Amino acid sequence: MFAGKVAQKAQEAWNGIKATMKQDPVQTLHSINKGLNDGSIKNGLIKSVVHNVVKVATGTNSDRIDVAATATVGGAELNGQTAIANSGAGKAPEVVAPQLEEAAQSLGGMGAKNQAGVVGSCCEVHAANELLLKNPGAAVRDINLTPAIRPRTGKVIPMCDNCKVIFKKD
Amino acid sequence: MFTEEEQLGLDIDWFFTSDNYIAFAASAGGRLPESISKTSENYELLSAYFRSLPEISEILINKDLSKIIGSEADERYLEDFVFMAKRGLFSFDKSIPNNFDHPLYHLVAKPLTPLTLNQVPNEVRNTLLKSRFVGGIDTFSDMTLIK
């Protein structure tokens, strides 16, 4: 394409965007059709949760959460109940299950900032919290987590140091 | 304006310029350069704008990519970076995703026919000029050097 034609197309695109964008742009996050396989699923994890995490990240789930530009998406399972959450807000949950609050005490509590980030802001904590609030008799150790996925690349993101403490993972 | 919490939780498209060329970078839950995090004017439209452009270029994948991120450099990983490179932007990714203060980035893909500053509308150009890297654009690797 000639340079002048590129400039013309660029101007047209900008005019179009300005005319039509009334809200934050939803970035194109392409489907996750790779990146997870049975080998990456740890003991006790339910495949369907992993599958739904992928569906949520692709936006093909009718109940999809807003994962546009979220850094990670992850799922949790407890006694057959499942939850999927993202890291989008970058904050700890507003209402925290007592079991998780206790597990985060050695880190300064939910919402504390340290080198690993904001305690409780990760998708793993949000997903686990949702299930523990519904199951007050359950323990943090009863939670099964899926790997966290980066929607942009479909790659698994290793658990952060804060979550390793909360979920007692090596 | 992006708060620290938003930067931590989001994988943000951000853009900078060098030598009349334009680059796209994916923040992957990391800290943004101040010139990006503190701006708001027009910035939120840049991502949608560049993504709406037509393909203008063949691209080259960084030949050292597998040395940098190993076997993760597959088609699925490349998809979004190739998408932007085909629109004329040098495409970078944060080298250690979700490590907030780690500043390093790596080149994923670059266009053979780059989009240049004089090919974009004034408003876009003026916004891009607030985030500059001094040096060859494909040598960019440290977001703290964005001024």
PDB file of C-alpha atoms in Angstrom:
ATOM      1  CA  MET A   1       0.000   0.000   0.000  1.00  0.00           C
ATOM      2  CA  PHE A   2       1.421   3.428  -0.899  1.00  0.00           C
ATOM      3  CA  ALA A   3       2.287   5.775   1.953  1.00  0.00           C
ATOM      4  CA  GLY A   4      -0.360   8.314   0.961  1.00  0.00           C
ATOM      5  CA  LYS A   5      -3.017   5.649   0.833  1.00  0.00           C
ATOM      6  CA  VAL A   6      -1.941   4.397   4.271  1.00  0.00           C
ATOM      7  CA  ALA A   7      -2.253   7.923   5.680  1.00  0.00           C
ATOM      8  CA  GLN A   8      -5.689   8.316   4.143  1.00  0.00           C
ATOM      9  CA  LYS A   9      -6.854   5.001   5.596  1.00  0.00           C
ATOM     10  CA  ALA A  10      -5.361   5.953   8.967  1.00  0.00           C
ATOM     11  CA  GLN A  11      -7.278   9.232   9.007  1.00  0.00           C
ATOM     12  CA  GLU A  12     -10.506   7.497   8.031  1.00  0.00           C
ATOM     13  CA  ALA A  13     -10.008   4.942  10.790  1.00  0.00           C
ATOM     14  CA  TRP A  14      -9.430   7.656  13.397  1.00  0.00           C
ATOM     15  CA  ASN A  15     -12.516   9.562  12.314  1.00  0.00           C
ATOM     16  CA  GLY A  16     -14.523   6.380  12.534  1.00  0.00           C
ATOM     17  CA  ILE A  17     -13.240   5.487  15.984  1.00  0.00           C
ATOM     18  CA  LYS A  18     -13.912   8.949  17.368  1.00  0.00           C
ATOM     19  CA  ALA A  19     -17.391   8.949  15.913  1.00  0.00           C
ATOM     20  CA  THR A  20     -18.413   5.574  17.228  1.00  0.00           C
ATOM     21  CA  MET A  21     -16.530   5.028  20.485  1.00  0.00           C
ATOM     22  CA  LYS A  22     -18.773   6.148  23.308  1.00  0.00           C
ATOM     23  CA  GLN A  23     -17.114   3.949  25.912  1.00  0.00           C
ATOM     24  CA  ASP A  24     -13.830   2.308  26.634  1.00  0.00           C
ATOM     25  CA  PRO A  25     -12.693   0.266  23.677  1.00  0.00           C
ATOM     26  CA  VAL A  26     -13.053  -3.442  24.072  1.00  0.00           C
ATOM     27  CA  GLN A  27      -9.815  -4.843  22.931  1.00  0.00           C
ATOM     28  CA  THR A  28      -9.667  -7.742  20.605  1.00  0.00           C
ATOM     29  CA  LEU A  29      -8.769 -10.716  22.676  1.00  0.00           C
ATOM     30  CA  HIS A  30      -8.658 -13.670  20.440  1.00  0.00           C
ATOM     31  CA  SER A  31      -9.935 -17.080  21.295  1.00  0.00           C
ATOM     32  CA  ILE A  32      -7.991 -19.404  23.445  1.00  0.00           C
ATOM     33  CA  ASN A  33      -7.993 -22.563  21.440  1.00  0.00           C
ATOM     34  CA  LYS A  34      -4.681 -23.820  22.628  1.00  0.00           C
ATOM     35  CA  GLY A  35      -2.561 -23.506  25.712  1.00  0.00           C
ATOM     36  CA  LEU A  36      -4.303 -25.947  27.969  1.00  0.00           C
ATOM     37  CA  ASN A  37      -4.221 -29.671  27.791  1.00  0.00           C
ATOM     38  CA  ASP A  38      -4.815 -32.523  30.149  1.00  0.00           C
ATOM     39  CA  GLY A  39      -1.187 -32.532  31.150  1.00  0.00           C
ATOM     40  CA  SER A  40      -1.464 -29.070  32.605  1.00  0.00           C
ATOM     41  CA  ILE A  41      -4.435 -29.904  34.784  1.00  0.00           C
ATOM     42  CA  LYS A  42      -3.337 -30.681  38.286  1.00  0.00           C
ATOM     43  CA  ASN A  43      -4.698 -33.392  40.527  1.00  0.00           C
ATOM     44  CA  GLY A  44      -8.301 -32.980  41.524  1.00  0.00           C
ATOM     45  CA  LEU A  45      -9.163 -30.246  39.053  1.00  0.00           C
ATOM     46  CA  ILE A  46     -12.352 -30.519  37.116  1.00  0.00           C
ATOM     47  CA  LYS A  47     -11.867 -30.360  33.382  1.00  0.00           C
ATOM     48  CA  SER A  48     -15.110 -28.530  32.865  1.00  0.00           C
ATOM     49  CA  VAL A  49     -13.910 -25.668  35.027  1.00  0.00           C
ATOM     50  CA  VAL A  50     -10.817 -25.364  32.919  1.00  0.00           C
ATOM     51  CA  HIS A  51     -12.974 -25.537  29.828  1.00  0.00           C
ATOM     52  CA  ASN A  52     -15.183 -22.763  31.149  1.00  0.00           C
ATOM     53  CA  VAL A  53     -12.187 -20.627  32.008  1.00  0.00           C
ATOM     54  CA  VAL A  54     -11.182 -20.934  28.394  1.00  0.00           C
ATOM     55  CA  LYS A  55     -14.717 -20.133  27.239  1.00  0.00           C
ATOM     56  CA  VAL A  56     -14.855 -17.076  29.446  1.00  0.00           C
ATOM     57  CA  ALA A  57     -11.537 -15.856  28.151  1.00  0.00           C
ATOM     58  CA  THR A  58     -12.737 -16.286  24.595  1.00  0.00           C
ATOM     59  CA  GLY A  59     -15.936 -14.419  25.177  1.00  0.00           C
ATOM     60  CA  THR A  60     -17.947 -17.292  23.791  1.00  0.00           C
ATOM     61  CA  ASN A  61     -19.705 -17.906  27.083  1.00  0.00           C
ATOM     62  CA  SER A  62     -23.049 -16.138  27.246  1.00  0.00           C
ATOM     63  CA  ASP A  63     -22.385 -15.428  30.926  1.00  0.00           C
ATOM     64  CA  ARG A  64     -18.994 -14.050  30.167  1.00  0.00           C
ATOM     65  CA  ILE A  65     -17.398 -11.727  32.606  1.00  0.00           C
ATOM     66  CA  ASP A  66     -15.630  -8.671  31.373  1.00  0.00           C
ATOM     67  CA  VAL A  67     -12.238 -10.045  30.471  1.00  0.00           C
ATOM     68  CA  ALA A  68     -11.380  -7.359  27.962  1.00  0.00           C
ATOM     69  CA  ALA A  69      -7.774  -6.664  28.766  1.00  0.00           C
ATOM     70  CA  THR A  70      -7.844  -8.523  32.064  1.00  0.00           C
ATOM     71  CA  ALA A  71      -4.394  -9.855  32.907  1.00  0.00           C
ATOM     72  CA  THR A  72      -5.537 -13.308  34.028  1.00  0.00           C
ATOM     73  CA  VAL A  73      -8.593 -15.534  34.272  1.00  0.00           C
ATOM     74  CA  GLY A  74      -8.839 -18.510  36.592  1.00  0.00           C
ATOM     75  CA  GLY A  75     -11.294 -20.973  38.037  1.00  0.00           C
ATOM     76  CA  ALA A  76     -11.929 -22.787  41.292  1.00  0.00           C
ATOM     77  CA  GLU A  77     -13.907 -25.831  42.377  1.00  0.00           C
ATOM     78  CA  LEU A  78     -15.288 -26.755  45.795  1.00  0.00           C
ATOM     79  CA  ASN A  79     -17.589 -29.667  46.508  1.00  0.00           C
ATOM     80  CA  GLY A  80     -18.786 -29.685  42.907  1.00  0.00           C
ATOM     81  CA  GLN A  81     -19.465 -25.959  42.797  1.00  0.00           C
ATOM     82  CA  THR A  82     -17.371 -23.859  40.453  1.00  0.00           C
ATOM     83  CA  ALA A  83     -16.460 -20.210  40.021  1.00  0.00           C
ATOM     84  CA  ILE A  84     -14.498 -18.250  37.453  1.00  0.00           C
ATOM     85  CA  ALA A  85     -12.931 -14.897  38.121  1.00  0.00           C
ATOM     86  CA  ASN A  86     -10.494 -12.423  36.628  1.00  0.00           C
ATOM     87  CA  SER A  87      -7.853 -10.055  37.886  1.00  0.00           C
ATOM     88  CA  GLY A  88      -9.410  -7.041  36.227  1.00  0.00           C
ATOM     89  CA  ALA A  89      -9.983  -4.823  39.252  1.00  0.00           C
ATOM     90  CA  GLY A  90      -6.528  -5.379  40.704  1.00  0.00           C
ATOM     91  CA  LYS A  91      -8.071  -5.317  44.176  1.00  0.00           C
ATOM     92  CA  ALA A  92      -8.917  -7.817  46.883  1.00  0.00           C
ATOM     93  CA  PRO A  93     -12.610  -8.817  47.135  1.00  0.00           C
ATOM     94  CA  GLU A  94     -14.756  -6.324  49.037  1.00  0.00           C
ATOM     95  CA  VAL A  95     -16.287  -9.087  51.122  1.00  0.00           C
ATOM     96  CA  VAL A  96     -13.730 -11.708  52.092  1.00  0.00           C
ATOM     97  CA  ALA A  97     -14.457 -15.175  53.404  1.00  0.00           C
ATOM     98  CA  PRO A  98     -13.052 -15.521  56.948  1.00  0.00           C
ATOM     99  CA  GLN A  99     -11.029 -18.586  55.923  1.00  0.00           C
ATOM    100  CA  LEU A 100      -9.214 -16.599  53.250  1.00  0.00           C
ATOM    101  CA  GLU A 101      -8.752 -13.607  55.512  1.00  0.00           C
ATOM    102  CA  GLU A 102      -7.056 -15.852  58.044  1.00  0.00           C
ATOM    103  CA  ALA A 103      -4.884 -17.452  55.358  1.00  0.00           C
ATOM    104  CA  ALA A 104      -3.708 -13.984  54.284  1.00  0.00           C
ATOM    105  CA  GLN A 105      -2.831 -12.743  57.779  1.00  0.00           C
ATOM    106  CA  SER A 106       0.855 -13.565  57.495  1.00  0.00           C
ATOM    107  CA  LEU A 107       0.951 -11.394  54.358  1.00  0.00           C
ATOM    108  CA  GLY A 108      -0.535  -8.396  56.127  1.00  0.00           C
ATOM    109  CA  GLY A 109      -4.139  -9.258  55.326  1.00  0.00           C
ATOM    110  CA  MET A 110      -6.263  -8.889  52.203  1.00  0.00           C
ATOM    111  CA  GLY A 111      -5.504  -5.692  50.325  1.00  0.00           C
ATOM    112  CA  ALA A 112      -2.013  -5.270  51.745  1.00  0.00           C
ATOM    113  CA  LYS A 113       0.663  -4.326  49.214  1.00  0.00           C
ATOM    114  CA  ASN A 114       3.951  -6.148  49.016  1.00  0.00           C
ATOM    115  CA  GLN A 115       6.501  -7.118  46.382  1.00  0.00           C
ATOM    116  CA  ALA A 116       4.189  -9.677  44.830  1.00  0.00           C
ATOM    117  CA  GLY A 117       1.418  -7.107  44.406  1.00  0.00           C
ATOM    118  CA  VAL A 118      -1.855  -6.543  46.227  1.00  0.00           C
ATOM    119  CA  VAL A 119      -2.732  -9.475  48.476  1.00  0.00           C
ATOM    120  CA  GLY A 120      -5.960 -11.051  47.285  1.00  0.00           C
ATOM    121  CA  SER A 121      -6.160  -9.260  43.944  1.00  0.00           C
ATOM    122  CA  CYS A 122      -5.507 -12.354  41.837  1.00  0.00           C
ATOM    123  CA  CYS A 123      -8.138 -14.313  39.977  1.00  0.00           C
ATOM    124  CA  GLU A 124      -7.415 -17.380  42.141  1.00  0.00           C
ATOM    125  CA  VAL A 125      -8.446 -15.546  45.320  1.00  0.00           C
ATOM    126  CA  HIS A 126     -11.559 -14.034  43.754  1.00  0.00           C
ATOM    127  CA  ALA A 127     -12.721 -17.422  42.468  1.00  0.00           C
ATOM    128  CA  ALA A 128     -11.965 -19.177  45.757  1.00  0.00           C
ATOM    129  CA  ASN A 129     -13.613 -16.410  47.773  1.00  0.00           C
ATOM    130  CA  GLU A 130     -16.851 -16.738  45.868  1.00  0.00           C
ATOM    131  CA  LEU A 131     -17.028 -20.433  46.729  1.00  0.00           C
ATOM    132  CA  LEU A 132     -15.975 -20.058  50.360  1.00  0.00           C
ATOM    133  CA  LEU A 133     -18.606 -17.400  50.986  1.00  0.00           C
ATOM    134  CA  LYS A 134     -21.193 -19.926  49.819  1.00  0.00           C
ATOM    135  CA  ASN A 135     -19.591 -22.694  51.867  1.00  0.00           C
ATOM    136  CA  PRO A 136     -18.652 -21.213  55.247  1.00  0.00           C
ATOM    137  CA  GLY A 137     -17.797 -24.624  56.674  1.00  0.00           C
ATOM    138  CA  ALA A 138     -15.198 -25.386  54.019  1.00  0.00           C
ATOM    139  CA  ALA A 139     -11.476 -24.848  54.346  1.00  0.00           C
ATOM    140  CA  VAL A 140      -9.092 -23.114  51.960  1.00  0.00           C
ATOM    141  CA  ARG A 141      -7.294 -26.427  51.459  1.00  0.00           C
ATOM    142  CA  ASP A 142     -10.512 -27.920  50.043  1.00  0.00           C
ATOM    143  CA  ILE A 143     -10.416 -25.549  47.072  1.00  0.00           C
ATOM    144  CA  ASN A 144      -9.159 -26.871  43.743  1.00  0.00           C
ATOM    145  CA  LEU A 145      -7.778 -24.229  41.419  1.00  0.00           C
ATOM    146  CA  THR A 146      -7.309 -24.202  37.674  1.00  0.00           C
ATOM    147  CA  PRO A 147      -4.169 -22.623  36.317  1.00  0.00           C
ATOM    148  CA  ALA A 148      -4.543 -18.883  35.720  1.00  0.00           C
ATOM    149  CA  ILE A 149      -4.594 -18.010  32.028  1.00  0.00           C
ATOM    150  CA  ARG A 150      -3.510 -14.830  30.290  1.00  0.00           C
ATOM    151  CA  PRO A 151      -6.286 -14.215  27.744  1.00  0.00           C
ATOM    152  CA  ARG A 152      -4.060 -12.327  25.329  1.00  0.00           C
ATOM    153  CA  THR A 153      -1.728 -15.261  24.804  1.00  0.00           C
ATOM    154  CA  GLY A 154      -3.594 -18.251  26.207  1.00  0.00           C
ATOM    155  CA  LYS A 155      -0.586 -19.034  28.373  1.00  0.00           C
ATOM    156  CA  VAL A 156      -0.652 -20.248  31.938  1.00  0.00           C
ATOM    157  CA  ILE A 157       0.598 -17.657  34.411  1.00  0.00           C
ATOM    158  CA  PRO A 158       2.409 -19.114  37.416  1.00  0.00           C
ATOM    159  CA  MET A 159       0.838 -18.549  40.805  1.00  0.00           C
ATOM    160  CA  CYS A 160       2.206 -15.448  42.556  1.00  0.00           C
ATOM    161  CA  ASP A 161       4.010 -15.588  45.884  1.00  0.00           C
ATOM    162  CA  ASN A 162       0.993 -14.230  47.761  1.00  0.00           C
ATOM    163  CA  CYS A 163      -1.318 -16.918  46.409  1.00  0.00           C
ATOM    164  CA  LYS A 164       1.264 -19.592  47.180  1.00  0.00           C
ATOM    165  CA  VAL A 165       1.035 -18.586  50.834  1.00  0.00           C
ATOM    166  CA  ILE A 166      -2.753 -18.298  50.864  1.00  0.00           C
ATOM    167  CA  PHE A 167      -3.288 -21.629  49.139  1.00  0.00           C
ATOM    168  CA  LYS A 168      -0.220 -23.256  50.705  1.00  0.00           C
ATOM    169  CA  LYS A 169       1.402 -24.193  47.380  1.00  0.00           C
ATOM    170  CA  ASP A 170       5.129 -24.739  47.006  1.00  0.00           C
TER     171      ASP A 170
ATOM    172  CA  MET B   1      -5.251   7.612  34.012  1.00  0.00           C
ATOM    173  CA  PHE B   2      -4.553   4.069  35.146  1.00  0.00           C
ATOM    174  CA  THR B   3      -4.320   3.438  38.904  1.00  0.00           C
ATOM    175  CA  GLU B   4      -1.741   0.991  40.248  1.00  0.00           C
ATOM    176  CA  GLU B   5      -4.513  -1.493  40.943  1.00  0.00           C
ATOM    177  CA  GLU B   6      -5.735  -1.267  37.358  1.00  0.00           C
ATOM    178  CA  GLN B   7      -2.208  -1.707  36.047  1.00  0.00           C
ATOM    179  CA  LEU B   8      -1.828  -4.770  38.267  1.00  0.00           C
ATOM    180  CA  GLY B   9      -5.040  -6.394  37.132  1.00  0.00           C
ATOM    181  CA  LEU B  10      -5.040  -5.533  33.441  1.00  0.00           C
ATOM    182  CA  ASP B  11      -3.091  -6.492  30.344  1.00  0.00           C
ATOM    183  CA  ILE B  12      -3.058  -3.026  28.807  1.00  0.00           C
ATOM    184  CA  ASP B  13      -2.183  -2.076  25.241  1.00  0.00           C
ATOM    185  CA  TRP B  14       0.215   0.856  25.350  1.00  0.00           C
ATOM    186  CA  PHE B  15       2.079   2.681  22.615  1.00  0.00           C
ATOM    187  CA  PHE B  16       5.234   4.684  22.156  1.00  0.00           C
ATOM    188  CA  THR B  17       7.285   6.147  19.374  1.00  0.00           C
ATOM    189  CA  SER B  18      10.916   6.215  18.325  1.00  0.00           C
ATOM    190  CA  ASP B  19      12.619   7.412  15.155  1.00  0.00           C
ATOM    191  CA  ASN B  20       9.284   8.248  13.539  1.00  0.00           C
ATOM    192  CA  TYR B  21       8.098   4.664  14.055  1.00  0.00           C
ATOM    193  CA  ILE B  22       5.308   3.421  16.311  1.00  0.00           C
ATOM    194  CA  ALA B  23       5.387   0.564  18.804  1.00  0.00           C
ATOM    195  CA  PHE B  24       2.733  -1.418  20.620  1.00  0.00           C
ATOM    196  CA  ALA B  25       3.415  -3.077  23.974  1.00  0.00           C
ATOM    197  CA  ALA B  26       1.348  -5.405  26.161  1.00  0.00           C
ATOM    198  CA  SER B  27       1.617  -4.626  29.872  1.00  0.00           C
ATOM    199  CA  ALA B  28       0.654  -8.085  31.228  1.00  0.00           C
ATOM    200  CA  GLY B  29      -0.202  -6.827  34.706  1.00  0.00           C
ATOM    201  CA  GLY B  30       2.953  -4.739  34.961  1.00  0.00           C
ATOM    202  CA  ARG B  31       3.664  -1.129  35.811  1.00  0.00           C
ATOM    203  CA  LEU B  32       3.180   1.331  32.945  1.00  0.00           C
ATOM    204  CA  PRO B  33       5.520   4.187  32.091  1.00  0.00           C
ATOM    205  CA  GLU B  34       4.338   7.376  33.820  1.00  0.00           C
ATOM    206  CA  SER B  35       3.669   9.069  30.509  1.00  0.00           C
ATOM    207  CA  ILE B  36       1.102   6.342  29.834  1.00  0.00           C
ATOM    208  CA  SER B  37      -0.393   5.831  33.289  1.00  0.00           C
ATOM    209  CA  LYS B  38      -0.961   9.527  33.941  1.00  0.00           C
ATOM    210  CA  THR B  39      -2.492  10.410  30.604  1.00  0.00           C
ATOM    211  CA  SER B  40      -6.073  10.159  29.584  1.00  0.00           C
ATOM    212  CA  GLU B  41      -6.478  12.449  26.611  1.00  0.00           C
ATOM    213  CA  ASN B  42      -7.269  10.351  23.558  1.00  0.00           C
ATOM    214  CA  TYR B  43      -5.257   7.480  24.985  1.00  0.00           C
ATOM    215  CA  GLU B  44      -8.155   5.149  25.522  1.00  0.00           C
ATOM    216  CA  LEU B  45      -8.943   5.385  21.831  1.00  0.00           C
ATOM    217  CA  LEU B  46      -5.496   4.452  20.577  1.00  0.00           C
ATOM    218  CA  SER B  47      -5.904   0.726  21.006  1.00  0.00           C
ATOM    219  CA  ALA B  48      -9.213   0.659  19.177  1.00  0.00           C
ATOM    220  CA  TYR B  49      -7.770   2.936  16.524  1.00  0.00           C
ATOM    221  CA  PHE B  50      -4.701   0.869  15.723  1.00  0.00           C
ATOM    222  CA  ARG B  51      -6.732  -2.330  15.817  1.00  0.00           C
ATOM    223  CA  SER B  52      -9.099  -0.890  13.253  1.00  0.00           C
ATOM    224  CA  LEU B  53      -6.363  -0.169  10.726  1.00  0.00           C
ATOM    225  CA  PRO B  54      -5.998  -2.360   7.656  1.00  0.00           C
ATOM    226  CA  GLU B  55      -3.061  -4.688   7.265  1.00  0.00           C
ATOM    227  CA  ILE B  56      -0.239  -2.877   5.507  1.00  0.00           C
ATOM    228  CA  SER B  57       2.810  -5.022   6.038  1.00  0.00           C
ATOM    229  CA  GLU B  58       4.470  -8.369   5.990  1.00  0.00           C
ATOM    230  CA  ILE B  59       6.101  -9.116   9.315  1.00  0.00           C
ATOM    231  CA  LEU B  60       9.161 -10.682  10.877  1.00  0.00           C
ATOM    232  CA  ILE B  61       9.045 -12.680  14.100  1.00  0.00           C
ATOM    233  CA  ASN B  62      11.918 -12.028  16.486  1.00  0.00           C
ATOM    234  CA  LYS B  63      14.324 -14.860  15.716  1.00  0.00           C
ATOM    235  CA  ASP B  64      15.491 -14.900  19.334  1.00  0.00           C
ATOM    236  CA  LEU B  65      11.986 -15.255  20.760  1.00  0.00           C
ATOM    237  CA  SER B  66      12.333 -18.908  21.729  1.00  0.00           C
ATOM    238  CA  LYS B  67      15.514 -18.062  23.617  1.00  0.00           C
ATOM    239  CA  ILE B  68      13.591 -15.429  25.569  1.00  0.00           C
ATOM    240  CA  ILE B  69      10.344 -17.221  26.393  1.00  0.00           C
ATOM    241  CA  GLY B  70      11.109 -20.814  25.393  1.00  0.00           C
ATOM    242  CA  SER B  71       8.508 -23.149  23.973  1.00  0.00           C
ATOM    243  CA  GLU B  72       5.683 -20.729  24.780  1.00  0.00           C
ATOM    244  CA  ALA B  73       6.363 -18.895  21.518  1.00  0.00           C
ATOM    245  CA  ASP B  74       3.736 -20.747  19.528  1.00  0.00           C
ATOM    246  CA  GLU B  75       1.067 -19.558  17.118  1.00  0.00           C
ATOM    247  CA  ARG B  76      -1.403 -18.772  19.894  1.00  0.00           C
ATOM    248  CA  TYR B  77       1.128 -16.663  21.765  1.00  0.00           C
ATOM    249  CA  LEU B  78       2.064 -14.755  18.623  1.00  0.00           C
ATOM    250  CA  GLU B  79      -1.476 -14.035  17.455  1.00  0.00           C
ATOM    251  CA  ASP B  80      -2.105 -10.602  18.966  1.00  0.00           C
ATOM    252  CA  PHE B  81       1.442  -9.351  18.369  1.00  0.00           C
ATOM    253  CA  VAL B  82       1.355 -10.437  14.740  1.00  0.00           C
ATOM    254  CA  PHE B  83      -2.017  -8.713  14.392  1.00  0.00           C
ATOM    255  CA  MET B  84      -0.474  -5.394  15.438  1.00  0.00           C
ATOM    256  CA  ALA B  85       2.736  -5.864  13.445  1.00  0.00           C
ATOM    257  CA  LYS B  86       0.678  -6.389  10.280  1.00  0.00           C
ATOM    258  CA  ARG B  87      -0.749  -2.936  10.919  1.00  0.00           C
ATOM    259  CA  GLY B  88       2.733  -1.475  10.873  1.00  0.00           C
ATOM    260  CA  LEU B  89       3.569  -1.439  14.589  1.00  0.00           C
ATOM    261  CA  PHE B  90       6.618  -2.904  16.278  1.00  0.00           C
ATOM    262  CA  SER B  91       5.129  -5.313  18.818  1.00  0.00           C
ATOM    263  CA  PHE B  92       6.536  -5.947  22.288  1.00  0.00           C
ATOM    264  CA  ASP B  93       5.488  -8.095  25.233  1.00  0.00           C
ATOM    265  CA  LYS B  94       6.349  -7.872  28.899  1.00  0.00           C
ATOM    266  CA  SER B  95       9.003 -10.491  29.509  1.00  0.00           C
ATOM    267  CA  ILE B  96       7.736 -11.638  32.911  1.00  0.00           C
ATOM    268  CA  PRO B  97       3.916 -11.376  32.980  1.00  0.00           C
ATOM    269  CA  ASN B  98       2.253 -10.381  36.265  1.00  0.00           C
ATOM    270  CA  ASN B  99       5.514  -9.250  37.854  1.00  0.00           C
ATOM    271  CA  PHE B 100       4.484  -5.681  38.540  1.00  0.00           C
ATOM    272  CA  ASP B 101       7.832  -3.938  38.870  1.00  0.00           C
ATOM    273  CA  HIS B 102       9.880  -5.994  36.447  1.00  0.00           C
ATOM    274  CA  PRO B 103      10.619  -3.483  33.651  1.00  0.00           C
ATOM    275  CA  LEU B 104      11.832  -5.653  30.799  1.00  0.00           C
ATOM    276  CA  TYR B 105      10.093  -6.201  27.494  1.00  0.00           C
ATOM    277  CA  HIS B 106      11.040  -8.120  24.380  1.00  0.00           C
ATOM    278  CA  LEU B 107      10.291  -7.660  20.702  1.00  0.00           C
ATOM    279  CA  VAL B 108       7.821 -10.253  19.437  1.00  0.00           C
ATOM    280  CA  ALA B 109       7.215  -9.158  15.850  1.00  0.00           C
ATOM    281  CA  LYS B 110       8.066  -6.235  13.619  1.00  0.00           C
ATOM    282  CA  PRO B 111       6.660  -4.948  10.338  1.00  0.00           C
ATOM    283  CA  LEU B 112       8.670  -4.954   7.156  1.00  0.00           C
ATOM    284  CA  THR B 113       6.797  -1.799   6.150  1.00  0.00           C
ATOM    285  CA  PRO B 114       6.343   0.165   9.387  1.00  0.00           C
ATOM    286  CA  LEU B 115       3.578   2.693   9.924  1.00  0.00           C
ATOM    287  CA  THR B 116       5.159   6.106  10.495  1.00  0.00           C
ATOM    288  CA  LEU B 117       4.152   9.099  12.573  1.00  0.00           C
ATOM    289  CA  ASN B 118       3.486  11.217   9.503  1.00  0.00           C
ATOM    290  CA  GLN B 119       0.901   8.672   8.350  1.00  0.00           C
ATOM    291  CA  VAL B 120      -1.335   8.989  11.405  1.00  0.00           C
ATOM    292  CA  PRO B 121      -3.740  11.815  12.275  1.00  0.00           C
ATOM    293  CA  ASN B 122      -2.390  14.757  14.287  1.00  0.00           C
ATOM    294  CA  GLU B 123      -4.265  13.811  17.446  1.00  0.00           C
ATOM    295  CA  VAL B 124      -2.792  10.320  17.366  1.00  0.00           C
ATOM    296  CA  ARG B 125       0.692  11.639  16.615  1.00  0.00           C
ATOM    297  CA  ASN B 126       0.537  14.189  19.433  1.00  0.00           C
ATOM    298  CA  THR B 127      -0.513  11.538  21.913  1.00  0.00           C
ATOM    299  CA  LEU B 128       2.229   9.165  20.779  1.00  0.00           C
ATOM    300  CA  LEU B 129       4.875  11.872  21.048  1.00  0.00           C
ATOM    301  CA  LYS B 130       4.278  12.027  24.800  1.00  0.00           C
ATOM    302  CA  SER B 131       5.872   8.576  25.141  1.00  0.00           C
ATOM    303  CA  ARG B 132       9.206   8.339  23.392  1.00  0.00           C
ATOM    304  CA  PHE B 133      12.086   5.924  23.405  1.00  0.00           C
ATOM    305  CA  VAL B 134      15.455   7.244  22.326  1.00  0.00           C
ATOM    306  CA  GLY B 135      17.224   4.593  20.305  1.00  0.00           C
ATOM    307  CA  GLY B 136      16.464   2.117  17.593  1.00  0.00           C
ATOM    308  CA  ILE B 137      12.876   1.096  18.135  1.00  0.00           C
ATOM    309  CA  ASP B 138      13.561  -2.623  17.777  1.00  0.00           C
ATOM    310  CA  THR B 139      16.206  -2.392  20.524  1.00  0.00           C
ATOM    311  CA  PHE B 140      13.656  -1.288  23.141  1.00  0.00           C
ATOM    312  CA  SER B 141      13.696  -3.561  26.179  1.00  0.00           C
ATOM    313  CA  ASP B 142      13.226  -1.440  29.308  1.00  0.00           C
ATOM    314  CA  MET B 143      10.007   0.445  29.926  1.00  0.00           C
ATOM    315  CA  THR B 144      11.714   2.791  32.422  1.00  0.00           C
ATOM    316  CA  LEU B 145      13.491   4.356  29.434  1.00  0.00           C
ATOM    317  CA  ILE B 146      10.232   5.681  27.995  1.00  0.00           C
ATOM    318  CA  LYS B 147      10.268   9.466  28.430  1.00  0.00           C
TER     319      LYS B 147
END
